Amino acid sequence: MLYSIGGGKTKLLMLTGNQISDFKRFYNTEPERFQHLPPGVYPDRKYSNQEHNSRNIYREKNGITDDCFLALQVGSDFSRKGVDRSIVALAALPEEIRKRTRLFVVGQDEPRTFAALAEKLG
């Protein structure tokens, strides 16, 4: 054991059981210090609760043909999450692939700057 964070009173917030196992193994942390956080996904949004053809429905509603690629980036604070870098990366794709690729960004932020960059880069 390299480090120990044992003996503290502070609760440790963890997202997965694997994280808890790692902390126990590497830092000898007492089990009572862990607080397992629930996932931040509403149950009706889970993949297992979607219609069997939800992919086709979504693509049809958004005008995305079967020969198009869909890149999805999820996260708020677009600058910190690298949305600008994703736009630049997609613009650098070979033209044949780029013209069939759509980037969808989901999250809370002001999209104007990023939309302008995407427009500028084509």
Tab-separated table of N, CA and C in Angstrom, residues 33-99:
chain	number	residue	atom	x	y	z
A	33	ARG	N	-17.075	4.749	4.944
A	33	ARG	CA	-16.821	6.108	4.450
A	33	ARG	C	-17.403	6.343	3.060
A	34	PHE	N	-17.784	5.293	2.378
A	34	PHE	CA	-18.246	5.441	1.001
A	34	PHE	C	-19.732	5.750	0.927
A	35	GLN	N	-20.068	6.665	0.046
A	35	GLN	CA	-21.458	6.955	-0.287
A	35	GLN	C	-21.600	6.698	-1.781
A	36	HIS	N	-22.370	5.691	-2.114
A	36	HIS	CA	-22.563	5.325	-3.518
A	36	HIS	C	-23.626	6.247	-4.112
A	37	LEU	N	-23.253	7.033	-5.100
A	37	LEU	CA	-24.181	7.957	-5.751
A	37	LEU	C	-24.978	7.228	-6.824
A	38	PRO	N	-26.248	7.536	-6.926
A	38	PRO	CA	-27.038	6.920	-7.997
A	38	PRO	C	-26.631	7.528	-9.338
A	39	PRO	N	-26.828	6.790	-10.413
A	39	PRO	CA	-26.501	7.364	-11.718
A	39	PRO	C	-27.414	8.545	-12.016
A	40	GLY	N	-26.888	9.507	-12.735
A	40	GLY	CA	-27.663	10.700	-13.072
A	40	GLY	C	-28.493	10.534	-14.329
A	41	VAL	N	-28.988	9.355	-14.559
A	41	VAL	CA	-29.787	9.076	-15.745
A	41	VAL	C	-31.175	8.638	-15.296
A	42	TYR	N	-32.175	9.309	-15.806
A	42	TYR	CA	-33.541	8.923	-15.469
A	42	TYR	C	-33.828	7.531	-16.033
A	43	PRO	N	-34.542	6.708	-15.278
A	43	PRO	CA	-34.795	5.325	-15.725
A	43	PRO	C	-35.421	5.222	-17.114
A	44	ASP	N	-36.287	6.180	-17.475
A	44	ASP	CA	-36.925	6.088	-18.791
A	44	ASP	C	-35.975	6.428	-19.941
A	45	ARG	N	-34.772	6.885	-19.624
A	45	ARG	CA	-33.783	7.216	-20.650
A	45	ARG	C	-32.773	6.095	-20.869
A	46	LYS	N	-32.836	5.070	-20.056
A	46	LYS	CA	-31.886	3.976	-20.188
A	46	LYS	C	-32.133	3.213	-21.480
A	47	TYR	N	-31.053	2.702	-22.023
A	47	TYR	CA	-31.121	1.990	-23.301
A	47	TYR	C	-32.138	0.855	-23.261
A	48	SER	N	-32.190	0.145	-22.153
A	48	SER	CA	-33.086	-1.010	-22.062
A	48	SER	C	-34.559	-0.611	-22.080
A	49	ASN	N	-34.864	0.668	-21.842
A	49	ASN	CA	-36.249	1.132	-21.826
A	49	ASN	C	-36.663	1.804	-23.133
A	50	GLN	N	-35.806	1.773	-24.132
A	50	GLN	CA	-36.103	2.419	-25.407
A	50	GLN	C	-36.832	1.452	-26.334
A	51	GLU	N	-37.606	2.028	-27.242
A	51	GLU	CA	-38.263	1.208	-28.260
A	51	GLU	C	-37.196	0.481	-29.079
A	52	HIS	N	-37.531	-0.680	-29.564
A	52	HIS	CA	-36.548	-1.478	-30.298
A	52	HIS	C	-36.038	-0.766	-31.554
A	53	ASN	N	-36.822	0.106	-32.136
A	53	ASN	CA	-36.411	0.812	-33.354
A	53	ASN	C	-36.170	2.303	-33.093
A	54	SER	N	-35.792	2.654	-31.861
A	54	SER	CA	-35.608	4.069	-31.519
A	54	SER	C	-34.506	4.722	-32.353
A	55	ARG	N	-33.489	3.960	-32.722
A	55	ARG	CA	-32.422	4.504	-33.562
A	55	ARG	C	-32.996	4.989	-34.885
A	56	ASN	N	-33.790	4.164	-35.527
A	56	ASN	CA	-34.378	4.526	-36.820
A	56	ASN	C	-35.335	5.702	-36.685
A	57	ILE	N	-36.128	5.711	-35.630
A	57	ILE	CA	-37.073	6.810	-35.394
A	57	ILE	C	-36.315	8.121	-35.235
A	58	TYR	N	-35.265	8.118	-34.417
A	58	TYR	CA	-34.490	9.336	-34.183
A	58	TYR	C	-33.833	9.823	-35.472
A	59	ARG	N	-33.214	8.921	-36.185
A	59	ARG	CA	-32.532	9.313	-37.414
A	59	ARG	C	-33.524	9.880	-38.431
A	60	GLU	N	-34.684	9.273	-38.537
A	60	GLU	CA	-35.694	9.765	-39.476
A	60	GLU	C	-36.177	11.159	-39.079
A	61	LYS	N	-36.462	11.369	-37.796
A	61	LYS	CA	-36.941	12.674	-37.321
A	61	LYS	C	-35.916	13.778	-37.556
A	62	ASN	N	-34.642	13.430	-37.555
A	62	ASN	CA	-33.579	14.420	-37.676
A	62	ASN	C	-32.905	14.433	-39.043
A	63	GLY	N	-33.505	13.742	-40.002
A	63	GLY	CA	-32.983	13.776	-41.364
A	63	GLY	C	-31.607	13.155	-41.522
A	64	ILE	N	-31.322	12.133	-40.741
A	64	ILE	CA	-30.028	11.465	-40.812
A	64	ILE	C	-30.228	10.145	-41.551
A	65	THR	N	-29.691	10.080	-42.747
A	65	THR	CA	-29.879	8.873	-43.553
A	65	THR	C	-28.999	7.734	-43.034
A	66	ASP	N	-29.304	6.534	-43.490
A	66	ASP	CA	-28.567	5.352	-43.026
A	66	ASP	C	-27.090	5.376	-43.406
A	67	ASP	N	-26.735	6.110	-44.461
A	67	ASP	CA	-25.328	6.149	-44.862
A	67	ASP	C	-24.545	7.248	-44.147
A	68	CYS	N	-25.195	7.967	-43.230
A	68	CYS	CA	-24.525	9.027	-42.470
A	68	CYS	C	-24.003	8.505	-41.138
A	69	PHE	N	-22.903	9.107	-40.705
A	69	PHE	CA	-22.351	8.831	-39.387
A	69	PHE	C	-22.885	9.876	-38.423
A	70	LEU	N	-23.181	9.471	-37.215
A	70	LEU	CA	-23.645	10.393	-36.186
A	70	LEU	C	-22.628	10.381	-35.058
A	71	ALA	N	-22.017	11.531	-34.792
A	71	ALA	CA	-21.097	11.674	-33.663
A	71	ALA	C	-21.855	12.410	-32.567
A	72	LEU	N	-21.835	11.875	-31.376
A	72	LEU	CA	-22.567	12.455	-30.251
A	72	LEU	C	-21.587	12.855	-29.168
A	73	GLN	N	-21.706	14.097	-28.720
A	73	GLN	CA	-20.895	14.583	-27.606
A	73	GLN	C	-21.850	15.091	-26.541
A	74	VAL	N	-21.683	14.601	-25.315
A	74	VAL	CA	-22.581	14.942	-24.219
A	74	VAL	C	-21.796	15.638	-23.122
A	75	GLY	N	-22.296	16.780	-22.657
A	75	GLY	CA	-21.668	17.460	-21.528
A	75	GLY	C	-21.883	18.952	-21.580
A	76	SER	N	-22.102	19.535	-20.438
A	76	SER	CA	-22.255	20.982	-20.335
A	76	SER	C	-20.875	21.631	-20.246
A	77	ASP	N	-20.838	22.952	-20.428
A	77	ASP	CA	-19.598	23.727	-20.475
A	77	ASP	C	-18.788	23.270	-21.686
A	78	PHE	N	-19.304	23.624	-22.855
A	78	PHE	CA	-18.767	23.126	-24.114
A	78	PHE	C	-17.278	23.409	-24.301
A	79	SER	N	-16.800	24.562	-23.829
A	79	SER	CA	-15.374	24.876	-23.985
A	79	SER	C	-14.518	23.879	-23.222
A	80	ARG	N	-14.912	23.614	-21.993
A	80	ARG	CA	-14.144	22.687	-21.160
A	80	ARG	C	-14.240	21.257	-21.687
A	81	LYS	N	-15.366	20.916	-22.290
A	81	LYS	CA	-15.566	19.558	-22.796
A	81	LYS	C	-14.972	19.347	-24.190
A	82	GLY	N	-14.454	20.404	-24.801
A	82	GLY	CA	-13.754	20.245	-26.069
A	82	GLY	C	-14.626	20.181	-27.301
A	83	VAL	N	-15.798	20.806	-27.249
A	83	VAL	CA	-16.666	20.800	-28.429
A	83	VAL	C	-15.960	21.467	-29.607
A	84	ASP	N	-15.220	22.534	-29.351
A	84	ASP	CA	-14.485	23.194	-30.432
A	84	ASP	C	-13.475	22.238	-31.067
A	85	ARG	N	-12.809	21.445	-30.255
A	85	ARG	CA	-11.838	20.481	-30.786
A	85	ARG	C	-12.534	19.382	-31.594
A	86	SER	N	-13.720	19.000	-31.164
A	86	SER	CA	-14.479	18.001	-31.931
A	86	SER	C	-14.858	18.551	-33.297
A	87	ILE	N	-15.270	19.809	-33.332
A	87	ILE	CA	-15.645	20.447	-34.601
A	87	ILE	C	-14.438	20.516	-35.533
A	88	VAL	N	-13.295	20.918	-35.002
A	88	VAL	CA	-12.069	20.994	-35.807
A	88	VAL	C	-11.678	19.599	-36.309
A	89	ALA	N	-11.791	18.597	-35.445
A	89	ALA	CA	-11.443	17.225	-35.838
A	89	ALA	C	-12.356	16.724	-36.954
A	90	LEU	N	-13.651	16.990	-36.835
A	90	LEU	CA	-14.576	16.552	-37.883
A	90	LEU	C	-14.301	17.280	-39.192
A	91	ALA	N	-13.928	18.551	-39.103
A	91	ALA	CA	-13.624	19.324	-40.313
A	91	ALA	C	-12.380	18.786	-41.017
A	92	ALA	N	-11.516	18.101	-40.269
A	92	ALA	CA	-10.283	17.560	-40.842
A	92	ALA	C	-10.476	16.185	-41.489
A	93	LEU	N	-11.662	15.629	-41.368
A	93	LEU	CA	-11.925	14.322	-41.980
A	93	LEU	C	-11.845	14.426	-43.502
A	94	PRO	N	-11.529	13.329	-44.167
A	94	PRO	CA	-11.587	13.344	-45.633
A	94	PRO	C	-12.996	13.746	-46.076
A	95	GLU	N	-13.063	14.497	-47.161
A	95	GLU	CA	-14.341	15.069	-47.595
A	95	GLU	C	-15.451	14.033	-47.729
A	96	GLU	N	-15.127	12.875	-48.277
A	96	GLU	CA	-16.145	11.834	-48.479
A	96	GLU	C	-16.785	11.405	-47.154
A	97	ILE	N	-16.005	11.355	-46.102
A	97	ILE	CA	-16.534	10.986	-44.780
A	97	ILE	C	-17.181	12.200	-44.113
A	98	ARG	N	-16.514	13.348	-44.214
A	98	ARG	CA	-17.011	14.566	-43.559
A	98	ARG	C	-18.419	14.939	-44.017
A	99	LYS	N	-18.680	14.817	-45.312
A	99	LYS	CA	-19.997	15.233	-45.804
A	99	LYS	C	-21.107	14.288	-45.356
